[in-house]
PDB file of C-alpha atoms in Angstrom:
ATOM      1  CA  MET A   1     -27.725 -14.362   0.587  1.00 67.00           C
ATOM      2  CA  THR A   2     -24.210 -12.520  -0.590  1.00 79.00           C
ATOM      3  CA  GLU A   3     -21.731 -13.687  -2.710  1.00 84.00           C
ATOM      4  CA  ARG A   4     -19.446 -14.429   0.042  1.00 81.00           C
ATOM      5  CA  ASP A   5     -21.761 -15.848   1.908  1.00 84.00           C
ATOM      6  CA  PHE A   6     -21.987 -18.424  -0.646  1.00 89.00           C
ATOM      7  CA  LEU A   7     -18.248 -18.778  -1.624  1.00 89.00           C
ATOM      8  CA  ARG A   8     -17.486 -19.463   2.360  1.00 88.00           C
ATOM      9  CA  GLY A   9     -20.002 -22.700   1.710  1.00 89.00           C
ATOM     10  CA  VAL A  10     -17.983 -24.068  -0.862  1.00 89.00           C
ATOM     11  CA  ASP A  11     -15.332 -26.618   0.604  1.00 85.00           C
ATOM     12  CA  ILE A  12     -12.445 -25.416  -1.515  1.00 85.00           C
ATOM     13  CA  PHE A  13     -12.944 -21.380  -0.569  1.00 87.00           C
ATOM     14  CA  SER A  14     -14.028 -22.228   3.261  1.00 85.00           C
ATOM     15  CA  SER A  15     -10.286 -21.702   4.555  1.00 84.00           C
ATOM     16  CA  LEU A  16     -10.441 -17.183   3.248  1.00 87.00           C
ATOM     17  CA  CYS A  17     -11.302 -15.399   5.684  1.00 87.00           C
ATOM     18  CA  ALA A  18     -13.385 -12.214   4.820  1.00 87.00           C
ATOM     19  CA  GLU A  19     -11.626  -9.837   2.617  1.00 89.00           C
ATOM     20  CA  GLU A  20     -10.253 -12.593   0.831  1.00 88.00           C
ATOM     21  CA  LEU A  21     -13.488 -13.631   0.151  1.00 90.00           C
ATOM     22  CA  GLU A  22     -14.221 -10.317  -1.187  1.00 90.00           C
ATOM     23  CA  ILE A  23     -11.542 -10.316  -3.896  1.00 90.00           C
ATOM     24  CA  LEU A  24     -12.315 -13.916  -5.227  1.00 90.00           C
ATOM     25  CA  ALA A  25     -15.989 -13.042  -5.709  1.00 90.00           C
ATOM     26  CA  GLY A  26     -14.830  -9.452  -7.906  1.00 91.00           C
ATOM     27  CA  LEU A  27     -13.428 -12.409  -9.852  1.00 91.00           C
ATOM     28  CA  LEU A  28     -16.140 -14.726 -10.213  1.00 93.00           C
ATOM     29  CA  LYS A  29     -18.872 -14.732 -13.269  1.00 93.00           C
ATOM     30  CA  ARG A  30     -22.700 -15.656 -13.149  1.00 93.00           C
ATOM     31  CA  ARG A  31     -23.417 -18.140 -15.369  1.00 94.00           C
ATOM     32  CA  LEU A  32     -27.599 -18.756 -16.195  1.00 96.00           C
ATOM     33  CA  LEU A  33     -28.288 -21.860 -18.063  1.00 95.00           C
ATOM     34  CA  GLN A  34     -31.995 -23.587 -18.644  1.00 96.00           C
ATOM     35  CA  LYS A  35     -32.881 -27.073 -18.298  1.00 94.00           C
ATOM     36  CA  GLY A  36     -30.899 -29.073 -21.207  1.00 93.00           C
ATOM     37  CA  GLU A  37     -29.055 -26.229 -22.324  1.00 95.00           C
ATOM     38  CA  LEU A  38     -24.889 -27.298 -22.961  1.00 94.00           C
ATOM     39  CA  LEU A  39     -22.315 -25.847 -20.989  1.00 94.00           C
ATOM     40  CA  PHE A  40     -19.367 -27.522 -23.401  1.00 90.00           C
ATOM     41  CA  SER A  41     -19.067 -30.419 -25.125  1.00 88.00           C
ATOM     42  CA  GLU A  42     -16.421 -32.519 -25.952  1.00 82.00           C
ATOM     43  CA  GLY A  43     -12.963 -30.736 -27.230  1.00 81.00           C
ATOM     44  CA  ASP A  44     -14.303 -27.629 -26.216  1.00 84.00           C
ATOM     45  CA  ASP A  45     -11.106 -25.369 -24.856  1.00 81.00           C
ATOM     46  CA  GLY A  46     -11.106 -26.017 -21.235  1.00 78.00           C
ATOM     47  CA  GLU A  47     -10.094 -22.531 -20.112  1.00 82.00           C
ATOM     48  CA  GLU A  48     -12.422 -22.181 -16.770  1.00 87.00           C
ATOM     49  CA  MET A  49     -13.803 -24.258 -13.648  1.00 89.00           C
ATOM     50  CA  PHE A  50     -17.760 -24.007 -12.745  1.00 93.00           C
ATOM     51  CA  ILE A  51     -19.283 -23.840  -9.206  1.00 94.00           C
ATOM     52  CA  VAL A  52     -23.186 -24.264  -8.736  1.00 95.00           C
ATOM     53  CA  GLU A  53     -25.215 -22.041  -7.240  1.00 94.00           C
ATOM     54  CA  SER A  54     -28.160 -23.510  -7.430  1.00 95.00           C
ATOM     55  CA  GLY A  55     -29.423 -26.691  -9.810  1.00 95.00           C
ATOM     56  CA  ARG A  56     -27.791 -29.700 -11.126  1.00 94.00           C
ATOM     57  CA  MET A  57     -25.319 -29.728 -13.892  1.00 94.00           C
ATOM     58  CA  GLY A  58     -24.676 -33.522 -15.692  1.00 90.00           C
ATOM     59  CA  VAL A  59     -21.168 -34.706 -17.086  1.00 84.00           C
ATOM     60  CA  SER A  60     -21.677 -37.666 -20.076  1.00 82.00           C
ATOM     61  CA  VAL A  61     -19.941 -38.745 -22.407  1.00 76.00           C
ATOM     62  CA  ALA A  62     -20.707 -40.079 -26.090  1.00 74.00           C
ATOM     63  CA  LEU A  63     -20.730 -43.526 -26.542  1.00 65.00           C
ATOM     64  CA  GLU A  64     -19.227 -45.342 -29.636  1.00 57.00           C
ATOM     65  CA  LYS A  65     -22.697 -47.151 -30.885  1.00 56.00           C
ATOM     66  CA  GLY A  66     -24.773 -43.361 -30.356  1.00 63.00           C
ATOM     67  CA  GLY A  67     -26.271 -41.887 -27.119  1.00 68.00           C
ATOM     68  CA  ASP A  68     -24.566 -40.796 -24.300  1.00 73.00           C
ATOM     69  CA  LEU A  69     -23.945 -41.921 -21.017  1.00 73.00           C
ATOM     70  CA  GLU A  70     -23.789 -40.036 -17.811  1.00 75.00           C
ATOM     71  CA  VAL A  71     -20.898 -40.237 -15.500  1.00 71.00           C
ATOM     72  CA  ALA A  72     -21.871 -37.712 -12.552  1.00 76.00           C
ATOM     73  CA  ASP A  73     -23.772 -34.580 -11.597  1.00 83.00           C
ATOM     74  CA  PHE A  74     -23.237 -31.562  -9.393  1.00 90.00           C
ATOM     75  CA  GLY A  75     -25.561 -29.981  -7.464  1.00 92.00           C
ATOM     76  CA  PRO A  76     -25.229 -26.342  -5.238  1.00 93.00           C
ATOM     77  CA  ARG A  77     -21.661 -25.580  -3.399  1.00 92.00           C
ATOM     78  CA  GLU A  78     -19.611 -28.271  -5.776  1.00 90.00           C
ATOM     79  CA  PHE A  79     -17.529 -27.220  -8.352  1.00 89.00           C
ATOM     80  CA  PHE A  80     -15.919 -29.129 -11.868  1.00 85.00           C
ATOM     81  CA  GLY A  81     -13.697 -28.426 -14.458  1.00 81.00           C
ATOM     82  CA  GLU A  82     -11.022 -27.169 -11.904  1.00 75.00           C
ATOM     83  CA  MET A  83      -7.783 -28.448 -13.881  1.00 68.00           C
ATOM     84  CA  SER A  84      -8.818 -27.001 -16.870  1.00 70.00           C
ATOM     85  CA  ILE A  85      -6.823 -24.439 -15.641  1.00 70.00           C
ATOM     86  CA  PHE A  86      -3.717 -26.099 -14.757  1.00 65.00           C
ATOM     87  CA  GLU A  87      -4.109 -28.434 -17.855  1.00 64.00           C
ATOM     88  CA  GLY A  88      -6.002 -26.142 -20.096  1.00 65.00           C
ATOM     89  CA  GLU A  89      -6.514 -29.318 -22.360  1.00 69.00           C
ATOM     90  CA  PRO A  90      -9.653 -29.890 -25.018  1.00 76.00           C
ATOM     91  CA  ARG A  91     -12.737 -31.082 -22.537  1.00 79.00           C
ATOM     92  CA  SER A  92     -13.058 -35.149 -23.074  1.00 72.00           C
ATOM     93  CA  ALA A  93     -16.564 -34.908 -21.583  1.00 80.00           C
ATOM     94  CA  SER A  94     -19.807 -32.887 -22.433  1.00 87.00           C
ATOM     95  CA  CYS A  95     -22.151 -31.109 -19.543  1.00 90.00           C
ATOM     96  CA  LYS A  96     -25.359 -29.613 -19.333  1.00 93.00           C
ATOM     97  CA  ALA A  97     -28.278 -28.264 -16.948  1.00 95.00           C
ATOM     98  CA  LYS A  98     -30.446 -30.885 -15.784  1.00 93.00           C
ATOM     99  CA  GLU A  99     -32.463 -28.087 -14.183  1.00 94.00           C
ATOM    100  CA  ASP A 100     -32.217 -24.405 -14.340  1.00 96.00           C
ATOM    101  CA  CYS A 101     -28.856 -23.917 -12.617  1.00 96.00           C
ATOM    102  CA  SER A 102     -26.980 -20.465 -11.945  1.00 95.00           C
ATOM    103  CA  LEU A 103     -22.808 -21.548 -12.033  1.00 95.00           C
ATOM    104  CA  PHE A 104     -20.279 -18.844 -11.058  1.00 95.00           C
ATOM    105  CA  SER A 105     -17.209 -19.677 -13.618  1.00 93.00           C
ATOM    106  CA  LEU A 106     -13.541 -18.270 -13.027  1.00 91.00           C
ATOM    107  CA  LYS A 107     -11.255 -18.490 -15.411  1.00 89.00           C
ATOM    108  CA  ALA A 108      -7.288 -19.506 -15.518  1.00 85.00           C
ATOM    109  CA  GLY A 109      -6.610 -16.296 -16.697  1.00 85.00           C
ATOM    110  CA  ASP A 110      -7.764 -15.004 -13.583  1.00 88.00           C
ATOM    111  CA  PHE A 111      -7.277 -17.269 -11.306  1.00 85.00           C
ATOM    112  CA  PHE A 112      -3.262 -16.640 -12.243  1.00 83.00           C
ATOM    113  CA  ARG A 113      -3.060 -12.889 -11.451  1.00 85.00           C
ATOM    114  CA  LEU A 114      -5.265 -13.706  -8.339  1.00 85.00           C
ATOM    115  CA  ALA A 115      -1.621 -16.371  -7.514  1.00 82.00           C
ATOM    116  CA  GLU A 116       0.659 -13.445  -8.386  1.00 82.00           C
ATOM    117  CA  ARG A 117      -1.642 -10.358  -6.215  1.00 86.00           C
ATOM    118  CA  HIS A 118      -1.949 -12.641  -3.277  1.00 85.00           C
ATOM    119  CA  PRO A 119      -0.470 -16.048  -3.584  1.00 83.00           C
ATOM    120  CA  GLU A 120      -1.147 -16.859  -0.177  1.00 83.00           C
ATOM    121  CA  THR A 121      -4.966 -16.832  -1.108  1.00 85.00           C
ATOM    122  CA  SER A 122      -3.934 -18.960  -4.192  1.00 83.00           C
ATOM    123  CA  ASN A 123      -1.693 -21.813  -2.498  1.00 80.00           C
ATOM    124  CA  ARG A 124      -5.043 -22.407   0.192  1.00 81.00           C
ATOM    125  CA  ILE A 125      -7.707 -22.595  -2.441  1.00 84.00           C
ATOM    126  CA  MET A 126      -4.911 -24.863  -4.028  1.00 80.00           C
ATOM    127  CA  HIS A 127      -4.122 -27.278  -1.205  1.00 77.00           C
ATOM    128  CA  ARG A 128      -7.909 -27.550  -0.839  1.00 78.00           C
ATOM    129  CA  MET A 129      -8.762 -28.444  -4.526  1.00 78.00           C
ATOM    130  CA  LEU A 130      -6.019 -30.888  -4.137  1.00 73.00           C
ATOM    131  CA  ASN A 131      -7.250 -32.408  -1.014  1.00 72.00           C
ATOM    132  CA  ILE A 132     -10.746 -32.573  -2.776  1.00 73.00           C
ATOM    133  CA  THR A 133      -9.696 -33.960  -6.017  1.00 67.00           C
ATOM    134  CA  ALA A 134      -7.594 -36.259  -4.550  1.00 64.00           C
ATOM    135  CA  ARG A 135     -10.372 -37.054  -2.396  1.00 63.00           C
ATOM    136  CA  ARG A 136     -12.764 -38.105  -5.148  1.00 59.00           C
ATOM    137  CA  LEU A 137     -10.332 -40.538  -6.576  1.00 54.00           C
ATOM    138  CA  ARG A 138     -10.992 -42.985  -3.966  1.00 52.00           C
ATOM    139  CA  ASN A 139     -15.194 -43.194  -4.968  1.00 48.00           C
ATOM    140  CA  THR A 140     -15.945 -45.313  -8.680  1.00 39.00           C
ATOM    141  CA  ASN A 141     -18.145 -42.408  -9.923  1.00 44.00           C
ATOM    142  CA  ARG A 142     -15.857 -39.559  -8.708  1.00 45.00           C
ATOM    143  CA  PHE A 143     -12.952 -41.211 -10.242  1.00 42.00           C
ATOM    144  CA  LEU A 144     -14.306 -41.541 -13.662  1.00 46.00           C
ATOM    145  CA  THR A 145     -16.006 -38.399 -13.323  1.00 47.00           C
ATOM    146  CA  GLU A 146     -11.914 -37.227 -13.181  1.00 46.00           C
ATOM    147  CA  MET A 147     -11.005 -39.154 -15.551  1.00 44.00           C
ATOM    148  CA  VAL A 148     -13.665 -38.490 -18.381  1.00 45.00           C
ATOM    149  CA  SER A 149     -13.441 -35.097 -17.364  1.00 47.00           C
ATOM    150  CA  TRP A 150      -9.874 -33.578 -17.502  1.00 47.00           C
ATOM    151  CA  GLY A 151      -7.681 -36.751 -17.840  1.00 48.00           C
ATOM    152  CA  GLU A 152      -7.281 -39.836 -15.559  1.00 46.00           C
ATOM    153  CA  SER A 153      -3.433 -39.765 -16.316  1.00 50.00           C
ATOM    154  CA  ALA A 154      -2.543 -36.714 -14.822  1.00 48.00           C
ATOM    155  CA  ARG A 155      -5.473 -36.911 -11.886  1.00 45.00           C
ATOM    156  CA  LYS A 156      -3.171 -39.756 -10.712  1.00 51.00           C
ATOM    157  CA  ARG A 157       0.261 -38.852 -11.370  1.00 54.00           C
ATOM    158  CA  ALA A 158      -0.839 -35.689  -9.268  1.00 59.00           C
ATOM    159  CA  VAL A 159      -1.876 -37.453  -6.255  1.00 73.00           C
ATOM    160  CA  THR A 160      -1.432 -41.014  -5.961  1.00 81.00           C
ATOM    161  CA  ASP A 161       0.630 -44.095  -6.476  1.00 86.00           C
ATOM    162  CA  GLU A 162       0.505 -45.674  -9.575  1.00 83.00           C
ATOM    163  CA  LEU A 163       0.931 -49.732  -8.013  1.00 90.00           C
ATOM    164  CA  THR A 164      -1.448 -49.252  -5.080  1.00 91.00           C
ATOM    165  CA  GLY A 165      -4.098 -46.642  -6.254  1.00 87.00           C
ATOM    166  CA  LEU A 166      -3.285 -44.983  -2.343  1.00 90.00           C
ATOM    167  CA  TYR A 167      -1.909 -41.267  -2.063  1.00 87.00           C
ATOM    168  CA  ASN A 168       1.836 -40.269  -2.696  1.00 87.00           C
ATOM    169  CA  ARG A 169       4.210 -39.171  -0.600  1.00 85.00           C
ATOM    170  CA  GLY A 170       3.790 -35.894  -2.689  1.00 80.00           C
ATOM    171  CA  PHE A 171       0.363 -36.086  -1.152  1.00 80.00           C
ATOM    172  CA  PHE A 172       1.170 -37.114   2.312  1.00 87.00           C
ATOM    173  CA  ASP A 173       4.069 -34.360   2.992  1.00 84.00           C
ATOM    174  CA  VAL A 174       1.502 -31.446   1.892  1.00 79.00           C
ATOM    175  CA  SER A 175      -1.984 -33.262   3.718  1.00 83.00           C
ATOM    176  CA  LEU A 176       0.087 -33.790   7.054  1.00 88.00           C
ATOM    177  CA  LYS A 177       0.748 -30.245   7.604  1.00 85.00           C
ATOM    178  CA  ARG A 178      -2.532 -28.959   6.689  1.00 81.00           C
ATOM    179  CA  THR A 179      -4.268 -31.856   8.870  1.00 86.00           C
ATOM    180  CA  ILE A 180      -2.235 -30.638  11.510  1.00 89.00           C
ATOM    181  CA  SER A 181      -3.138 -27.225  11.348  1.00 84.00           C
ATOM    182  CA  GLU A 182      -6.790 -28.108  11.012  1.00 83.00           C
ATOM    183  CA  ALA A 183      -6.525 -30.147  14.589  1.00 87.00           C
ATOM    184  CA  LEU A 184      -4.681 -27.629  16.274  1.00 87.00           C
ATOM    185  CA  SER A 185      -7.251 -24.845  15.599  1.00 84.00           C
ATOM    186  CA  ALA A 186     -10.315 -26.959  15.756  1.00 86.00           C
ATOM    187  CA  GLY A 187      -8.829 -28.394  19.087  1.00 89.00           C
ATOM    188  CA  GLU A 188      -9.731 -31.837  17.897  1.00 91.00           C
ATOM    189  CA  PRO A 189      -6.939 -35.352  18.109  1.00 94.00           C
ATOM    190  CA  LEU A 190      -5.107 -36.395  15.172  1.00 94.00           C
ATOM    191  CA  CYS A 191      -2.986 -39.580  14.928  1.00 96.00           C
ATOM    192  CA  LEU A 192      -0.710 -40.541  12.515  1.00 96.00           C
ATOM    193  CA  ALA A 193       0.183 -44.359  12.038  1.00 97.00           C
ATOM    194  CA  MET A 194       3.461 -45.022   9.887  1.00 97.00           C
ATOM    195  CA  ALA A 195       3.914 -48.527   8.860  1.00 96.00           C
ATOM    196  CA  ASP A 196       5.765 -51.438   6.840  1.00 93.00           C
ATOM    197  CA  LEU A 197       5.558 -54.930   5.669  1.00 92.00           C
ATOM    198  CA  ASP A 198       7.795 -57.325   7.927  1.00 89.00           C
ATOM    199  CA  GLY A 199      10.381 -59.513   6.228  1.00 83.00           C
ATOM    200  CA  PHE A 200       9.525 -57.565   3.000  1.00 81.00           C
ATOM    201  CA  GLY A 201      13.141 -58.024   1.974  1.00 75.00           C
ATOM    202  CA  ARG A 202      13.917 -61.973   1.988  1.00 79.00           C
ATOM    203  CA  LEU A 203      10.819 -61.853   0.326  1.00 76.00           C
ATOM    204  CA  ASN A 204      12.097 -59.798  -2.376  1.00 69.00           C
ATOM    205  CA  SER A 205      14.951 -62.190  -2.874  1.00 70.00           C
ATOM    206  CA  LEU A 206      12.844 -65.236  -2.916  1.00 72.00           C
ATOM    207  CA  HIS A 207       9.721 -64.103  -5.322  1.00 71.00           C
ATOM    208  CA  GLY A 208      11.314 -61.539  -7.335  1.00 74.00           C
ATOM    209  CA  GLU A 209       9.703 -58.013  -8.145  1.00 79.00           C
ATOM    210  CA  GLU A 210       6.362 -58.962  -9.831  1.00 81.00           C
ATOM    211  CA  THR A 211       5.099 -60.926  -6.966  1.00 82.00           C
ATOM    212  CA  CYS A 212       6.271 -58.359  -4.355  1.00 83.00           C
ATOM    213  CA  ASN A 213       4.547 -55.594  -6.227  1.00 88.00           C
ATOM    214  CA  LEU A 214       1.658 -57.858  -6.111  1.00 87.00           C
ATOM    215  CA  VAL A 215       2.088 -58.496  -2.029  1.00 87.00           C
ATOM    216  CA  ILE A 216       2.180 -54.356  -1.947  1.00 91.00           C
ATOM    217  CA  ARG A 217      -1.128 -54.601  -3.827  1.00 91.00           C
ATOM    218  CA  LYS A 218      -2.859 -57.170  -1.617  1.00 90.00           C
ATOM    219  CA  ALA A 219      -1.564 -55.053   1.430  1.00 92.00           C
ATOM    220  CA  ALA A 220      -3.001 -51.645   0.066  1.00 93.00           C
ATOM    221  CA  GLU A 221      -6.286 -53.506  -0.226  1.00 93.00           C
ATOM    222  CA  VAL A 222      -6.446 -54.380   3.242  1.00 93.00           C
ATOM    223  CA  PHE A 223      -5.645 -50.794   4.326  1.00 95.00           C
ATOM    224  CA  ARG A 224      -8.074 -49.982   2.254  1.00 92.00           C
ATOM    225  CA  GLN A 225     -10.656 -51.980   3.724  1.00 91.00           C
ATOM    226  CA  GLY A 226     -10.115 -51.506   7.763  1.00 92.00           C
ATOM    227  CA  PHE A 227      -9.619 -47.887   7.316  1.00 92.00           C
ATOM    228  CA  SER A 228     -12.655 -45.351   6.769  1.00 88.00           C
ATOM    229  CA  ASP A 229     -13.316 -42.782   3.864  1.00 80.00           C
ATOM    230  CA  GLY A 230     -12.367 -39.701   6.340  1.00 83.00           C
ATOM    231  CA  ASP A 231      -8.390 -41.526   6.465  1.00 91.00           C
ATOM    232  CA  ILE A 232      -5.252 -40.520   4.254  1.00 91.00           C
ATOM    233  CA  LEU A 233      -3.868 -44.001   3.500  1.00 94.00           C
ATOM    234  CA  THR A 234      -0.314 -43.538   1.829  1.00 94.00           C
ATOM    235  CA  ARG A 235       2.608 -45.643   0.446  1.00 93.00           C
ATOM    236  CA  TYR A 236       5.500 -43.910   1.878  1.00 93.00           C
ATOM    237  CA  GLY A 237       8.012 -45.921  -0.187  1.00 89.00           C
ATOM    238  CA  GLY A 238       9.023 -48.840  -0.977  1.00 89.00           C
ATOM    239  CA  ASP A 239       7.080 -51.319   1.157  1.00 91.00           C
ATOM    240  CA  GLU A 240       6.445 -48.277   3.850  1.00 94.00           C
ATOM    241  CA  PHE A 241       3.238 -46.641   4.344  1.00 96.00           C
ATOM    242  CA  ALA A 242       1.533 -44.006   6.358  1.00 97.00           C
ATOM    243  CA  PHE A 243      -1.710 -43.517   7.309  1.00 97.00           C
ATOM    244  CA  ILE A 244      -3.156 -39.843   8.991  1.00 95.00           C
ATOM    245  CA  LEU A 245      -5.785 -40.432  10.829  1.00 95.00           C
ATOM    246  CA  PRO A 246      -8.120 -37.123  11.910  1.00 93.00           C
ATOM    247  CA  GLY A 247     -10.616 -36.858  14.582  1.00 93.00           C
ATOM    248  CA  ARG A 248      -8.722 -40.287  16.002  1.00 94.00           C
ATOM    249  CA  ASN A 249      -6.992 -40.105  19.507  1.00 94.00           C
ATOM    250  CA  LEU A 250      -4.553 -43.174  20.478  1.00 94.00           C
ATOM    251  CA  ARG A 251      -6.499 -45.076  22.027  1.00 95.00           C
ATOM    252  CA  GLU A 252      -8.768 -45.372  18.690  1.00 96.00           C
ATOM    253  CA  ALA A 253      -6.142 -45.116  16.587  1.00 96.00           C
ATOM    254  CA  LYS A 254      -4.054 -48.023  18.142  1.00 96.00           C
ATOM    255  CA  GLU A 255      -7.652 -50.594  18.233  1.00 96.00           C
ATOM    256  CA  LEU A 256      -7.965 -49.649  14.517  1.00 96.00           C
ATOM    257  CA  CYS A 257      -3.962 -51.082  13.915  1.00 97.00           C
ATOM    258  CA  ASP A 258      -4.870 -53.487  15.884  1.00 96.00           C
ATOM    259  CA  ASP A 259      -7.806 -54.975  13.841  1.00 95.00           C
ATOM    260  CA  ILE A 260      -5.278 -53.709  10.471  1.00 96.00           C
ATOM    261  CA  CYS A 261      -2.719 -56.008  11.770  1.00 95.00           C
ATOM    262  CA  ARG A 262      -4.938 -59.273  12.299  1.00 94.00           C
ATOM    263  CA  ARG A 263      -6.370 -58.682   9.096  1.00 93.00           C
ATOM    264  CA  MET A 264      -3.181 -59.001   7.289  1.00 91.00           C
ATOM    265  CA  GLN A 265      -2.354 -61.866   9.458  1.00 89.00           C
ATOM    266  CA  SER A 266      -4.974 -63.955   7.844  1.00 85.00           C
ATOM    267  CA  LEU A 267      -3.949 -62.545   4.335  1.00 81.00           C
ATOM    268  CA  ARG A 268      -2.828 -65.449   1.700  1.00 81.00           C
ATOM    269  CA  ILE A 269      -1.118 -64.992  -0.949  1.00 77.00           C
ATOM    270  CA  GLU A 270      -0.857 -67.529  -3.790  1.00 74.00           C
ATOM    271  CA  THR A 271       2.346 -67.420  -5.550  1.00 68.00           C
ATOM    272  CA  ASN A 272       3.278 -69.559  -8.864  1.00 64.00           C
ATOM    273  CA  ARG A 273       6.404 -71.527  -7.078  1.00 60.00           C
ATOM    274  CA  ASN A 274       5.630 -74.380  -6.372  1.00 59.00           C
ATOM    275  CA  ARG A 275       1.796 -73.204  -5.857  1.00 63.00           C
ATOM    276  CA  GLU A 276       3.362 -71.843  -2.391  1.00 69.00           C
ATOM    277  CA  SER A 277       1.992 -69.514  -0.494  1.00 75.00           C
ATOM    278  CA  ILE A 278       2.594 -66.010   1.202  1.00 79.00           C
ATOM    279  CA  LEU A 279       1.783 -65.212   4.742  1.00 83.00           C
ATOM    280  CA  LEU A 280       1.821 -61.666   5.345  1.00 86.00           C
ATOM    281  CA  SER A 281       2.053 -59.225   8.921  1.00 91.00           C
ATOM    282  CA  THR A 282       2.712 -55.736   9.476  1.00 94.00           C
ATOM    283  CA  SER A 283       4.246 -53.848  11.575  1.00 96.00           C
ATOM    284  CA  ILE A 284       2.636 -50.478  13.302  1.00 97.00           C
ATOM    285  CA  GLY A 285       3.983 -47.494  15.226  1.00 97.00           C
ATOM    286  CA  ILE A 286       1.003 -44.489  16.373  1.00 97.00           C
ATOM    287  CA  ALA A 287       1.527 -41.083  17.711  1.00 95.00           C
ATOM    288  CA  ALA A 288      -0.806 -38.644  18.525  1.00 94.00           C
ATOM    289  CA  LEU A 289      -0.576 -35.011  17.814  1.00 91.00           C
ATOM    290  CA  SER A 290      -0.415 -32.885  20.801  1.00 85.00           C
ATOM    291  CA  ASP A 291       1.031 -28.971  22.269  1.00 66.00           C
ATOM    292  CA  ARG A 292       4.473 -30.471  22.041  1.00 69.00           C
ATOM    293  CA  THR A 293       4.045 -32.528  18.778  1.00 68.00           C
ATOM    294  CA  SER A 294       2.781 -29.515  16.389  1.00 63.00           C
ATOM    295  CA  PHE A 295       4.908 -29.786  13.636  1.00 74.00           C
ATOM    296  CA  ASP A 296       4.856 -32.829  10.958  1.00 79.00           C
ATOM    297  CA  GLU A 297       8.595 -33.760  11.729  1.00 84.00           C
ATOM    298  CA  ASP A 298       7.546 -34.494  15.218  1.00 87.00           C
ATOM    299  CA  LEU A 299       4.788 -36.523  14.449  1.00 92.00           C
ATOM    300  CA  VAL A 300       6.834 -38.540  11.577  1.00 93.00           C
ATOM    301  CA  LYS A 301       9.600 -39.573  14.009  1.00 93.00           C
ATOM    302  CA  MET A 302       7.809 -40.654  16.795  1.00 94.00           C
ATOM    303  CA  ALA A 303       5.692 -42.789  14.921  1.00 95.00           C
ATOM    304  CA  ASP A 304       8.691 -44.183  13.670  1.00 95.00           C
ATOM    305  CA  GLU A 305       9.851 -44.723  16.648  1.00 95.00           C
ATOM    306  CA  ALA A 306       7.286 -46.695  17.332  1.00 95.00           C
ATOM    307  CA  LEU A 307       7.262 -48.485  14.493  1.00 96.00           C
ATOM    308  CA  TYR A 308      10.989 -49.234  15.260  1.00 95.00           C
ATOM    309  CA  ARG A 309      10.071 -50.772  19.221  1.00 94.00           C
ATOM    310  CA  ALA A 310       6.822 -53.025  17.226  1.00 94.00           C
ATOM    311  CA  LYS A 311       9.680 -54.352  14.988  1.00 92.00           C
ATOM    312  CA  GLU A 312      11.981 -54.945  17.530  1.00 92.00           C
ATOM    313  CA  THR A 313       9.388 -56.761  20.171  1.00 91.00           C
ATOM    314  CA  GLY A 314       7.687 -58.947  18.035  1.00 88.00           C
ATOM    315  CA  ARG A 315       6.532 -57.561  14.740  1.00 91.00           C
ATOM    316  CA  GLY A 316       2.789 -58.104  13.324  1.00 92.00           C
ATOM    317  CA  ARG A 317       1.536 -55.591  16.297  1.00 95.00           C
ATOM    318  CA  ALA A 318       0.639 -52.246  16.314  1.00 96.00           C
ATOM    319  CA  LEU A 319       2.183 -50.025  19.725  1.00 96.00           C
ATOM    320  CA  SER A 320       1.908 -46.268  20.110  1.00 95.00           C
ATOM    321  CA  TYR A 321       4.690 -43.799  21.121  1.00 92.00           C
ATOM    322  CA  SER A 322       5.503 -43.611  24.736  1.00 81.00           C
ATOM    323  CA  GLY A 323       8.510 -41.205  25.129  1.00 69.00           C
ATOM    324  CA  GLY A 324      12.037 -42.473  26.026  1.00 49.00           C
TER     325      GLY A 324
END
């Protein structure tokens, strides 16, 4: 297998054409490690990322009372250390070979030269990298890996909403453009759902910011439990949420959002005000990608219109965009 063929199978490089893969292959350096050999230690300068060609690499942190705790491992075609390219901060974990390994390394300077000479190529790599790094944040073990290896605060600021742990608006804007392009290229369905919490303004005036933040966090938990790992869940702003649903047609998205509405209505949130419970509901508008809605602005507008109709016709329900 050629280096180009191998790189095509690495997720962050999978969207590159043959010529771009050849350029990238010229920047990579191969590293061979024997089982037990250290790649880097805590405190080392972080200036390159790594892709595993063969074998497995373990990431560990030193415990206060002695010994090490392994927090993650990486196998063939997986990558790690990517954020060191952009942050240049010292490593806060150690990494060693769990078995004989072959790695490719990409230094920060080489990546920045690629960005100067081939900006479209580097942008595609960065978009994939951001998406995958963000996806890791949704899994506890992967989140710990990112937190230890490259800094929790930087990762969370980049892609997540601090209050809810869902993706943030900036990540949504990037992801919607990308997923629309991928769905159109593959001929696969895609839906967008826009939601907000019913009567949230009144809750804010009655209970204040602290309680309303609790309400938003509880609502986010319902969304997280109701949707699947492949869905992109975003806090759009305030009590508004947006959900990108790749691979789902309008019927499937509607059934899913109906279930979300039922889950939300069964939620009871206890407050400190006279032992009062808050009953919550959400309204959701859904729009499906088509040849007539190939732009992200179109899809957002349609889902927003469906959301408006859902609120105007009774709230606590999900409605699909029907035109007009």
